[in-house]
Coordinates of C-alpha atoms and ligand atoms in Angstrom, one line a residue:
Chain A
M1 CA -62.6 -3.1 48.4
T2 CA -65.9 -1.5 49.4
N3 CA -66.6 -0.7 53.0
E4 CA -69.1 -3.5 53.1
E5 CA -66.5 -5.9 51.8
N6 CA -64.0 -4.7 54.3
I7 CA -66.3 -5.3 57.3
Q8 CA -67.5 -8.6 55.8
L9 CA -63.8 -9.8 55.5
L10 CA -63.0 -8.6 59.0
K11 CA -65.9 -10.7 60.3
E12 CA -64.8 -13.7 58.3
N13 CA -61.2 -13.4 59.7
I14 CA -62.5 -13.2 63.2
I15 CA -64.4 -16.4 62.6
Q16 CA -61.3 -18.0 61.2
G17 CA -59.2 -16.8 64.1
R18 CA -56.7 -15.0 61.9
R19 CA -54.9 -12.2 63.8
D20 CA -52.8 -11.0 60.8
E21 CA -51.5 -11.9 57.4
N22 CA -49.1 -14.5 58.8
D23 CA -51.8 -16.7 60.2
E24 CA -53.0 -19.7 58.4
G25 CA -56.7 -19.7 59.4
L26 CA -59.0 -22.6 58.9
E27 CA -59.2 -22.7 55.1
E28 CA -56.4 -23.2 52.5
G29 CA -54.8 -20.3 50.8
M30 CA -55.4 -17.7 53.5
L31 CA -51.7 -17.3 54.3
G32 CA -50.5 -13.8 53.2
Q33 CA -54.1 -12.5 52.9
P34 CA -55.0 -9.6 55.2
G35 CA -56.1 -10.7 58.7
A36 CA -57.9 -9.0 61.5
K37 CA -55.1 -6.5 62.1
E38 CA -54.8 -5.3 58.5
L39 CA -58.5 -5.2 57.9
T40 CA -59.1 -3.2 61.0
E41 CA -56.4 -0.7 59.9
A42 CA -57.9 -0.5 56.5
A43 CA -61.4 0.1 57.9
I44 CA -60.2 3.0 60.0
Q45 CA -58.4 4.4 56.9
A46 CA -61.6 4.2 54.9
G47 CA -63.3 6.2 57.6
I48 CA -65.7 3.5 58.8
T49 CA -66.7 4.4 62.4
P50 CA -65.3 2.3 65.3
G51 CA -68.8 1.6 66.4
T52 CA -69.6 -0.1 63.1
I53 CA -66.3 -2.0 63.0
I54 CA -66.9 -3.4 66.4
L55 CA -70.6 -4.2 66.0
E56 CA -70.7 -5.5 62.4
G57 CA -67.2 -6.9 62.2
L58 CA -65.9 -8.1 65.6
T59 CA -69.1 -8.7 67.6
A60 CA -70.9 -10.2 64.6
G61 CA -67.9 -12.5 64.1
M62 CA -67.7 -13.6 67.7
N63 CA -71.4 -14.3 67.7
V64 CA -70.9 -16.8 64.9
V65 CA -67.9 -18.3 66.9
G66 CA -70.2 -18.7 69.9
E67 CA -72.8 -20.5 67.8
K68 CA -70.2 -22.8 66.4
Y69 CA -68.8 -23.5 69.9
E70 CA -72.3 -24.3 71.1
A71 CA -72.8 -26.6 68.1
K72 CA -69.5 -28.4 69.0
E73 CA -68.1 -27.4 65.6
Y74 CA -65.5 -25.2 67.3
F75 CA -63.5 -26.1 70.4
I76 CA -61.7 -24.1 73.1
P77 CA -58.6 -23.4 71.0
D78 CA -60.6 -22.2 68.0
M79 CA -62.6 -19.9 70.2
L80 CA -59.3 -18.6 71.8
A81 CA -57.8 -17.9 68.3
S82 CA -60.9 -15.9 67.4
A83 CA -60.9 -14.0 70.7
E84 CA -57.2 -13.2 70.3
A85 CA -57.9 -11.8 66.8
T86 CA -60.7 -9.7 68.3
G87 CA -58.4 -8.5 71.1
L88 CA -55.8 -7.4 68.6
A89 CA -58.4 -5.5 66.6
M90 CA -59.7 -3.8 69.8
E91 CA -56.2 -2.7 70.6
I92 CA -55.9 -1.0 67.3
L93 CA -59.3 0.6 67.7
E94 CA -58.7 1.8 71.3
P95 CA -57.2 5.2 70.5
H96 CA -60.0 5.9 68.1
L97 CA -62.8 5.0 70.4
A98 CA -62.6 7.9 72.8
K99 CA -62.4 10.3 69.8
A100 CA -65.5 8.8 68.3
G101 CA -67.3 9.0 71.7
V102 CA -67.7 5.2 72.0
S103 CA -67.4 4.0 75.6
S104 CA -66.9 0.4 76.7
K105 CA -70.0 -1.6 77.4
G106 CA -69.1 -1.9 81.0
K107 CA -66.4 -2.7 83.5
V108 CA -65.7 -6.2 84.8
V109 CA -63.3 -7.3 87.5
V110 CA -62.4 -11.0 87.4
A111 CA -60.4 -13.1 89.9
T112 CA -59.8 -16.6 91.0
V113 CA -60.6 -16.7 94.7
K114 CA -58.2 -17.2 97.6
G115 CA -56.6 -20.6 97.9
D116 CA -57.2 -21.5 94.3
L117 CA -54.5 -21.6 91.7
H118 CA -56.5 -22.6 88.6
D119 CA -56.6 -19.8 86.2
I120 CA -57.0 -21.1 82.6
G121 CA -60.8 -21.0 82.9
K122 CA -60.8 -17.5 84.3
N123 CA -58.4 -16.3 81.6
I124 CA -60.8 -17.6 78.9
V125 CA -63.7 -15.8 80.5
S126 CA -61.8 -12.5 80.7
L127 CA -60.6 -12.8 77.1
L128 CA -64.2 -13.4 75.8
L129 CA -65.5 -10.5 77.8
K130 CA -62.8 -8.3 76.3
G131 CA -63.7 -9.5 72.9
A132 CA -67.4 -8.6 73.5
G133 CA -66.4 -5.0 74.2
Y134 CA -66.1 -4.9 78.0
E135 CA -63.3 -3.3 79.9
V136 CA -61.8 -6.2 82.0
I137 CA -59.6 -5.9 85.0
D138 CA -58.0 -9.3 85.7
L139 CA -56.7 -9.6 89.3
G140 CA -55.1 -13.0 88.8
N141 CA -55.5 -16.0 91.1
D142 CA -55.4 -16.6 94.9
I143 CA -57.1 -13.3 95.5
P144 CA -58.4 -12.7 99.1
P145 CA -61.8 -11.0 99.8
E146 CA -60.2 -7.9 101.2
R147 CA -58.4 -7.2 98.0
I148 CA -61.5 -7.7 95.9
V149 CA -63.5 -5.3 98.2
E150 CA -60.7 -2.8 97.8
V151 CA -60.7 -3.0 94.0
V152 CA -64.5 -2.9 93.8
R153 CA -64.5 0.3 95.9
Q154 CA -61.8 1.9 93.8
E155 CA -62.8 0.8 90.3
N156 CA -66.5 0.8 90.7
P157 CA -67.0 -2.1 88.2
D158 CA -70.5 -3.1 86.9
F159 CA -69.6 -6.8 87.3
L160 CA -67.4 -9.0 89.4
G161 CA -66.6 -12.5 88.0
L162 CA -65.3 -15.1 90.5
S163 CA -63.8 -18.4 89.6
A164 CA -63.1 -21.5 91.8
L165 CA -62.3 -25.1 90.8
L166 CA -62.0 -26.7 94.2
T167 CA -64.8 -27.6 96.7
T168 CA -62.5 -26.2 99.4
T169 CA -62.1 -22.8 97.7
M170 CA -65.6 -22.3 96.5
K171 CA -66.6 -21.3 100.0
M172 CA -64.4 -18.3 99.5
M173 CA -67.0 -17.0 96.9
G174 CA -69.6 -16.8 99.6
E175 CA -67.1 -15.1 101.9
T176 CA -66.2 -12.6 99.2
I177 CA -69.9 -11.7 98.7
N178 CA -70.3 -11.3 102.5
S179 CA -67.2 -9.0 102.7
L180 CA -68.8 -6.9 99.9
R181 CA -72.0 -6.7 101.9
E182 CA -70.2 -5.7 105.1
A183 CA -68.3 -3.0 103.2
G184 CA -71.7 -1.7 101.9
L185 CA -70.7 -2.4 98.3
R186 CA -72.9 -5.5 97.5
D187 CA -75.6 -3.4 95.6
R188 CA -73.0 -1.6 93.5
V189 CA -71.8 -4.6 91.6
K190 CA -73.4 -7.8 90.0
V191 CA -71.5 -10.9 91.0
L192 CA -71.1 -13.8 88.6
V193 CA -69.5 -17.1 89.6
G194 CA -68.1 -20.1 87.7
G195 CA -65.6 -23.0 87.6
A196 CA -65.8 -26.8 88.0
A197 CA -66.9 -26.9 91.6
V198 CA -69.7 -24.4 91.3
S199 CA -73.3 -25.0 90.4
Q200 CA -76.5 -22.9 89.9
D201 CA -77.7 -24.2 93.3
F202 CA -74.5 -23.1 95.0
A203 CA -74.7 -19.7 93.3
D204 CA -78.2 -19.2 94.6
E205 CA -77.2 -20.3 98.0
I206 CA -74.4 -17.7 98.4
G207 CA -76.6 -15.0 96.8
A208 CA -74.6 -14.5 93.6
D209 CA -76.4 -12.8 90.7
G210 CA -75.5 -15.4 88.1
Y211 CA -73.7 -18.7 87.3
G212 CA -71.9 -19.5 84.0
T213 CA -70.8 -22.8 82.6
D214 CA -68.3 -21.4 80.1
G215 CA -66.9 -18.2 78.6
F216 CA -69.7 -17.6 76.2
H217 CA -72.2 -18.2 78.9
A218 CA -70.4 -15.5 81.0
V219 CA -70.8 -13.0 78.1
R220 CA -74.5 -13.9 77.7
L221 CA -75.0 -13.4 81.5
V222 CA -73.4 -10.0 81.5
E223 CA -75.4 -8.9 78.5
E224 CA -78.7 -10.1 80.2
L225 CA -77.9 -8.5 83.5
R226 CA -76.8 -5.2 81.9
E227 CA -80.4 -4.6 80.7
Chain B
M1 CA -36.3 -51.4 92.3
I2 CA -38.6 -49.7 94.8
E3 CA -37.6 -50.7 98.2
H4 CA -39.5 -50.9 101.4
C5 CA -39.6 -47.9 103.7
K6 CA -36.7 -46.0 102.2
P7 CA -38.0 -43.0 100.3
M8 CA -37.2 -43.0 96.6
V9 CA -36.4 -39.8 94.7
R10 CA -35.7 -39.8 91.1
T11 CA -35.4 -37.3 88.2
L12 CA -36.3 -38.7 84.8
A13 CA -35.0 -37.5 81.4
P14 CA -37.7 -35.5 79.7
N15 CA -37.9 -37.9 76.8
S16 CA -38.5 -40.9 79.1
I17 CA -42.2 -39.8 79.1
N18 CA -44.3 -39.9 76.0
I19 CA -46.6 -36.8 75.7
E20 CA -49.5 -38.0 73.6
K21 CA -51.0 -35.5 71.2
S22 CA -54.5 -37.1 71.4
E23 CA -54.5 -36.7 75.1
V24 CA -53.5 -33.1 74.9
A25 CA -56.4 -32.6 72.5
R26 CA -58.7 -34.2 75.1
Y27 CA -57.5 -31.7 77.8
L28 CA -58.4 -29.0 75.3
G29 CA -61.9 -30.2 75.0
Y30 CA -61.8 -32.2 71.8
G31 CA -63.7 -35.4 72.2
K32 CA -65.0 -38.1 70.0
D33 CA -66.8 -35.6 67.9
G34 CA -64.0 -33.3 66.8
N35 CA -60.3 -33.0 65.8
P36 CA -58.1 -30.0 65.9
S37 CA -57.9 -27.9 62.7
A38 CA -54.6 -27.9 60.8
Q39 CA -53.6 -24.6 62.4
I40 CA -54.3 -25.8 66.0
S41 CA -52.8 -29.1 65.3
S42 CA -49.4 -27.6 64.3
L43 CA -49.6 -25.3 67.3
I44 CA -50.0 -28.4 69.6
D45 CA -47.0 -30.0 67.9
S46 CA -44.8 -27.0 68.5
Q47 CA -45.9 -26.7 72.1
I48 CA -45.2 -30.3 72.7
S49 CA -41.6 -29.8 71.5
E50 CA -41.4 -26.7 73.6
A51 CA -42.6 -28.7 76.7
Y52 CA -39.8 -31.2 76.3
R53 CA -37.3 -28.4 76.7
L54 CA -39.1 -27.1 79.8
I55 CA -40.2 -30.1 81.9
E56 CA -38.1 -31.6 84.7
P57 CA -40.0 -34.8 85.5
S58 CA -39.4 -36.3 88.9
Y59 CA -41.0 -38.5 91.4
F60 CA -40.9 -39.3 95.1
C61 CA -42.2 -42.5 96.5
V62 CA -42.2 -44.2 99.9
M63 CA -43.5 -47.7 100.7
K64 CA -45.3 -48.3 104.0
E65 CA -47.0 -51.3 105.5
V66 CA -50.7 -51.2 106.0
E67 CA -51.2 -51.5 109.7
N68 CA -54.9 -51.3 110.2
V69 CA -58.0 -50.5 108.1
E70 CA -61.4 -49.5 109.4
A71 CA -64.3 -47.7 107.8
F72 CA -62.9 -44.2 107.1
R73 CA -59.5 -44.9 108.4
I74 CA -56.3 -46.3 106.8
S75 CA -53.4 -46.4 109.1
L76 CA -49.9 -47.1 107.8
R77 CA -47.0 -48.4 109.9
G78 CA -44.3 -45.9 110.9
S79 CA -44.9 -42.1 111.1
N80 CA -48.4 -41.2 112.0
S81 CA -49.9 -41.7 108.6
V82 CA -53.7 -42.1 108.8
F83 CA -55.9 -41.4 105.8
S84 CA -59.6 -41.1 105.9
S85 CA -61.7 -42.2 103.0
N86 CA -64.5 -44.7 103.5
I87 CA -64.7 -45.9 99.9
I88 CA -61.0 -46.4 99.3
A89 CA -60.5 -47.9 102.8
R90 CA -63.3 -50.5 102.4
R91 CA -62.9 -51.5 98.8
I92 CA -59.1 -51.3 98.4
F93 CA -56.9 -50.9 101.4
S94 CA -58.7 -53.5 103.6
K95 CA -57.2 -56.0 101.2
C96 CA -53.7 -54.5 100.8
S97 CA -50.6 -55.3 102.7
K98 CA -48.6 -52.3 101.5
A99 CA -49.1 -48.8 100.2
A100 CA -46.9 -46.7 98.0
I101 CA -47.3 -43.0 98.7
F102 CA -46.1 -40.8 95.9
L103 CA -45.7 -37.3 94.5
T104 CA -44.9 -36.5 90.8
T105 CA -44.1 -33.2 89.2
I106 CA -42.7 -31.6 86.1
G107 CA -41.2 -28.7 87.9
P108 CA -41.9 -25.0 87.7
R109 CA -40.5 -24.0 84.3
L110 CA -43.4 -25.0 82.1
E111 CA -46.0 -23.1 84.1
E112 CA -43.7 -20.1 84.3
R113 CA -43.7 -20.0 80.5
V114 CA -47.5 -20.4 80.4
S115 CA -47.9 -17.3 82.7
Q116 CA -45.5 -15.4 80.5
L117 CA -47.5 -16.3 77.4
M118 CA -50.8 -15.4 79.1
D119 CA -49.5 -12.1 80.4
G120 CA -48.3 -11.2 76.9
G121 CA -51.8 -11.8 75.5
E122 CA -50.9 -15.1 73.8
I123 CA -53.8 -17.0 75.5
L124 CA -54.1 -19.6 72.8
K125 CA -50.5 -20.7 72.9
G126 CA -50.6 -20.5 76.7
A127 CA -53.7 -22.6 77.0
I128 CA -52.2 -25.2 74.7
L129 CA -48.9 -25.4 76.6
D130 CA -50.8 -25.6 79.9
A131 CA -52.8 -28.6 78.5
V132 CA -49.5 -30.2 77.4
G133 CA -48.2 -29.7 81.0
N134 CA -51.3 -31.6 82.3
E135 CA -50.6 -34.5 80.0
A136 CA -46.9 -34.5 80.9
V137 CA -47.4 -34.7 84.7
E138 CA -50.1 -37.3 84.2
K139 CA -47.6 -39.3 82.2
V140 CA -45.0 -39.1 85.0
A141 CA -47.6 -40.5 87.4
C142 CA -48.3 -43.3 84.8
W143 CA -44.6 -44.0 84.6
L144 CA -44.3 -44.4 88.3
E145 CA -47.5 -46.5 88.5
A146 CA -46.1 -48.9 85.9
S147 CA -42.8 -49.2 87.7
I148 CA -44.6 -50.0 91.0
K149 CA -46.7 -52.5 89.2
E150 CA -43.7 -54.2 87.7
T151 CA -41.9 -54.5 91.0
A152 CA -45.1 -55.9 92.7
A153 CA -45.6 -58.4 89.9
A154 CA -42.1 -59.8 90.5
S155 CA -43.4 -61.1 93.8
G156 CA -46.8 -62.1 92.5
A157 CA -48.6 -59.1 94.0
D158 CA -51.3 -56.9 92.4
V159 CA -51.6 -53.1 92.6
S160 CA -54.6 -50.9 92.8
L161 CA -55.4 -47.8 90.7
R162 CA -54.0 -44.4 91.9
Y163 CA -55.9 -42.4 94.5
S164 CA -55.3 -38.7 95.2
P165 CA -56.4 -36.5 98.1
G166 CA -59.2 -34.2 96.8
Y167 CA -60.8 -36.9 94.7
C168 CA -63.9 -38.9 95.7
D169 CA -64.5 -38.8 99.5
W170 CA -60.9 -38.1 100.3
D171 CA -60.5 -34.6 101.7
I172 CA -57.8 -32.5 100.0
K173 CA -56.7 -31.3 103.5
E174 CA -55.1 -34.7 103.9
Q175 CA -52.4 -33.6 101.5
K176 CA -50.7 -32.6 104.8
V177 CA -50.6 -36.2 106.1
L178 CA -49.3 -37.3 102.7
F179 CA -46.6 -34.8 102.6
S180 CA -45.4 -35.6 106.1
A181 CA -45.3 -39.3 105.2
L182 CA -43.1 -38.5 102.2
D183 CA -40.8 -36.5 104.5
G184 CA -37.7 -35.3 102.7
D185 CA -36.4 -33.0 100.0
L186 CA -39.2 -32.9 97.5
H187 CA -37.3 -31.0 94.9
G188 CA -39.0 -27.8 95.9
V189 CA -42.6 -29.0 95.7
E190 CA -44.5 -27.3 98.6
L191 CA -48.0 -27.2 99.9
T192 CA -49.8 -23.9 100.2
E193 CA -52.0 -23.1 103.2
D194 CA -55.0 -24.4 101.3
C195 CA -53.2 -27.7 100.4
L196 CA -52.5 -27.0 96.8
M197 CA -49.1 -28.0 95.5
M198 CA -46.6 -25.6 94.0
P199 CA -45.4 -26.1 91.3
R200 CA -49.0 -26.6 90.2
K201 CA -48.2 -29.3 87.7
S202 CA -47.9 -31.9 90.3
I203 CA -49.9 -35.0 91.3
S204 CA -49.8 -36.8 94.7
G205 CA -51.5 -40.0 95.8
I206 CA -51.4 -43.5 97.1
I207 CA -51.3 -46.9 95.4
G208 CA -52.3 -50.1 97.2
I209 CA -50.3 -53.4 96.9
G210 CA -51.6 -56.8 97.9
F211 CA -52.4 -60.4 97.0
D212 CA -56.1 -60.0 96.2
S213 CA -56.9 -59.3 92.6
S214 CA -60.1 -57.4 93.6
I215 CA -57.9 -54.4 94.6
T216 CA -57.3 -53.7 90.9
L217 CA -61.0 -53.0 90.4
S218 CA -62.3 -49.4 90.3
P219 CA -64.4 -48.5 93.4
C220 CA -66.5 -46.5 91.0
L221 CA -68.1 -49.9 90.0
F222 CA -69.8 -50.0 93.4
C223 CA -70.7 -46.3 93.5
N224 CA -74.0 -44.9 92.4
K225 CA -72.9 -41.4 91.7
T226 CA -73.2 -42.1 87.9
D227 CA -72.8 -38.4 87.0
C228 CA -69.4 -38.0 88.7
P229 CA -67.0 -36.4 86.2
S230 CA -64.1 -38.4 87.6
R231 CA -65.8 -41.8 87.3
R232 CA -63.3 -44.5 86.4
L233 CA -64.9 -47.6 84.8
Ligands
LIG1 C1 -56.4 -30.3 84.5 C2 -56.6 -30.7 86.0 C3 -55.5 -30.8 86.8 C4 -54.0 -30.6 86.2 C5 -53.6 -29.2 86.2 C6 -54.0 -28.4 87.4 C7 -53.4 -27.0 87.3 N1 -53.6 -26.2 88.3 O1 -52.9 -26.5 86.3 C8 -53.2 -31.5 87.2 C9 -53.1 -32.9 86.5 C10 -51.8 -31.1 87.5 C11 -54.1 -31.6 88.4 C12 -53.7 -31.8 89.7 C13 -54.5 -31.9 90.8 N2 -55.9 -31.9 90.8 CO1 -56.9 -31.4 89.2 N3 -58.0 -31.2 87.8 C14 -57.9 -30.8 86.5 C15 -59.2 -30.9 85.7 C16 -59.3 -32.2 85.0 C17 -59.5 -29.8 84.7 C18 -59.3 -28.3 85.1 C19 -59.1 -27.4 83.9 O2 -58.0 -26.9 83.6 N4 -60.2 -27.2 83.1 C20 -60.2 -26.4 81.9 C21 -60.8 -25.1 82.0 C22 -60.9 -24.4 80.7 O3 -62.1 -25.2 82.5 P1 -62.6 -24.4 83.8 O4 -61.5 -24.0 84.7 O5 -63.7 -25.2 84.4 O6 -63.3 -23.0 83.2 C23 -64.4 -22.9 82.4 C24 -65.8 -22.9 83.2 O7 -65.7 -23.5 84.5 C25 -66.2 -21.5 83.2 N5 -65.7 -20.6 84.3 C26 -64.5 -20.7 85.0 N6 -64.4 -19.7 85.9 C27 -65.5 -18.9 85.7 C28 -65.9 -17.7 86.3 C29 -67.1 -17.1 85.9 C30 -67.4 -15.8 86.5 C31 -67.9 -17.7 84.9 C32 -69.2 -17.1 84.6 C33 -67.5 -18.9 84.3 C34 -66.3 -19.5 84.7 O8 -65.7 -21.0 82.0 C35 -64.4 -21.6 81.8 C36 -64.1 -21.6 80.3 O9 -65.0 -22.3 79.5 C37 -60.3 -30.8 86.9 C38 -61.6 -31.4 86.7 C39 -62.6 -30.5 86.0 N7 -63.5 -31.1 85.4 O10 -62.5 -29.3 86.1 C40 -59.5 -31.4 88.1 C41 -59.7 -31.0 89.6 C42 -59.8 -29.5 89.6 N8 -58.5 -31.5 90.2 C43 -58.7 -31.9 91.4 C44 -57.7 -32.4 92.3 C45 -58.2 -33.0 93.6 C46 -56.4 -32.3 92.0 C47 -55.2 -32.6 92.9 C48 -55.3 -32.0 94.3 C49 -55.0 -34.2 93.0 C50 -53.7 -34.6 93.7 N9 -53.9 -34.9 95.0 O11 -52.7 -34.6 93.2 C51 -54.0 -32.0 92.2 C52 -53.7 -30.6 92.7 C53 -52.6 -29.9 92.0 C54 -51.9 -28.9 92.8 N10 -51.1 -28.1 92.2 O12 -52.1 -28.9 94.0 C55 -60.2 -31.9 91.7 C56 -60.6 -30.9 92.8 C57 -61.7 -31.5 93.7 C58 -61.9 -30.7 95.0 N11 -61.9 -31.4 96.1 O13 -62.2 -29.6 94.9 C59 -60.9 -31.7 90.3 C60 -62.2 -30.9 90.3 C61 -61.2 -33.1 89.8 C62 -62.3 -33.8 90.5 N12 -63.4 -34.1 89.8 O14 -62.2 -34.2 91.7 N13 -55.4 -31.3 88.1

C-alpha cells in the first residue's frame, strides 16, 4: 500500500464510519478489512506526518460526511459512526501530535445550562468538534453559571458552547453570558449557543457570538470565528 | 378499570409495550426520505433488545371531576388543582366532565446505561439506546391513553388527546400542580427545582373525558402557528 493509498483508504473508512476491522461499514465485503484504527496505525508506521493524516484522512473524510448529512443522504447515526471512527484515530495519534509539534486547533468548553437535562444534542456537538481537531472539555448537563465562569477562568478556552432545549432554561444562557461579563471574562471567549428552544434572534438578544442548528453547523461556526 | 378519585399505580411487564423500530428511526432523524443502513439497522435491533432488559414501565393516574373552566383556568374538584392554558381550557376542558391526570415512566435503568455508553465514548450506541427509550416511554403513555379510552367508551364517553405541561401555552412550571394532584408514591419519579422529571424518560399530562365528540379534535386545528414543531393534525 502506498502512502497515498493508505490516506485515501483512511478517508474512505471515516466516511463509512468503520472504527476497526470488526465493523461492517456501509458496503458489502468490508468486514475484516482494515478500519480507521488499523489504517491510522499503518500510516504512523509508514512515517506519514500526523498533520497529513489528520488533514487529508480524517478532516477530509468528515467534510464529505458533513456534505452527505446536509444532502440528507446521511443521518444522525451515520454521522455519529464517522465521528466515533475519527475520535478513535485521534486517540491513536495523540501521543504523536506533541512530538510532531502539532497543536490542537483550539479549546472548546461545552455545557448544557442549569435546569436542563437534555444532553444528546450537546454530546453530538462535542463529538463533532473533537473530530474536527479541537480539544473539547464537556462539563455535562445542569451546569450553573458560576461553574462555567470558574472553568473559563481556569482553562482559558477559545470557545464556549451552551445548549438548552427548554424555553424555561434558555434564559440561563443569557445569565451565563452576564456572569462572564461581570467576572471580566466575556472578551476572552467566544460564546456559541444551540438547542431546540434557541434561535438566531435569541442569540443576538443575549449577545452570543453565534447560533448553530446542528453539530456540523457548530464546527463551521467555530472555524469561521477562529479566523 | 380506572376508578374515580382513587389514584392508580401500576407496573407493566416490559413486553406489554411494543417498541416500534420505525418510530425509533424517526427519533434518530430518519424521515420519509431515508432508511437506516444495514449496520445502523442491526444496531437499532440490538438496542431494542437491550431496552427490554432495562425498562420498568409504570404509570400513575388519578381521575378528577372538572369543577369549573374559564379562559386560562381549569379547576378540578378536590385538592387545589388549577391548570392554566387558554387553548386547552377553551377548546377541550370546557366540554369535559372528568380529567385523568397521569405520569408514565420507564424508570432510571435505561438512561443510566445511556450515560455509561456516552462516558465510554460509545456515542452512537448511546444515542440509539436513548432514542429507543424515548419511543418506550411514549408507548407507555399510549398504553395508558388506550386504557382510559376503553374505560370511557364503556360508558359512552369520548376522550381528548394527551396534553403535557411545557407544550403549547401550558407553562412547564405547572408540573408542580400536576405532581401534587397525583400525590403519592410515584415510584421514585421526582421533580427537579426547574420542573423536569427524574428519571428523565418520563411523561406527565392530562386527558379530558366527556360526552361531546369535539373534545377528540386537536386544538391545533384552530391555531395559526403553522410552523409549530409539535403541531398535531
Ligand atoms: C425526545 C424528547 C423527549 C423525550 C426524552 C427527553 C429526555 N430528556 O431524554 C421524552 C419523551 C421523555 C420527553 C419528555 C418531556 N418533554 Co420533551 N422533547 C423531546 C424532543 C422531541 C426531542 C429532543 C431531542 O432529543 N432531540 C435530538 C437532539 C439530537 O437534538 P438537539 O438536542 O436539538 O441538538 C441538536 C441541535 O439543537 C444543535 N445543538 C444542541 N445544542 C447545541 C449547542 C451549541 C453550542 C450548538 C452550536 C448547537 C447545538 O445540535 C444538536 C445536534 O444536531 C423535543 C422537541 C424538539 N424538537 O427538540 C421535546 C421537548 C424538548 N420536550 C418538551 C417537553 C415539554 C417535555 C415534557 C416536560 C413533557 C411532559 N410534561 O411530560 C417532558 C419532560 C421530561 C422530563 N424528564 O422532565 C418541550 C419543551 C418545551 C419548553 N417549554 O421548553 C419540547 C421542546 C417539545 C415542544 N416543542 O414543546 N421529551
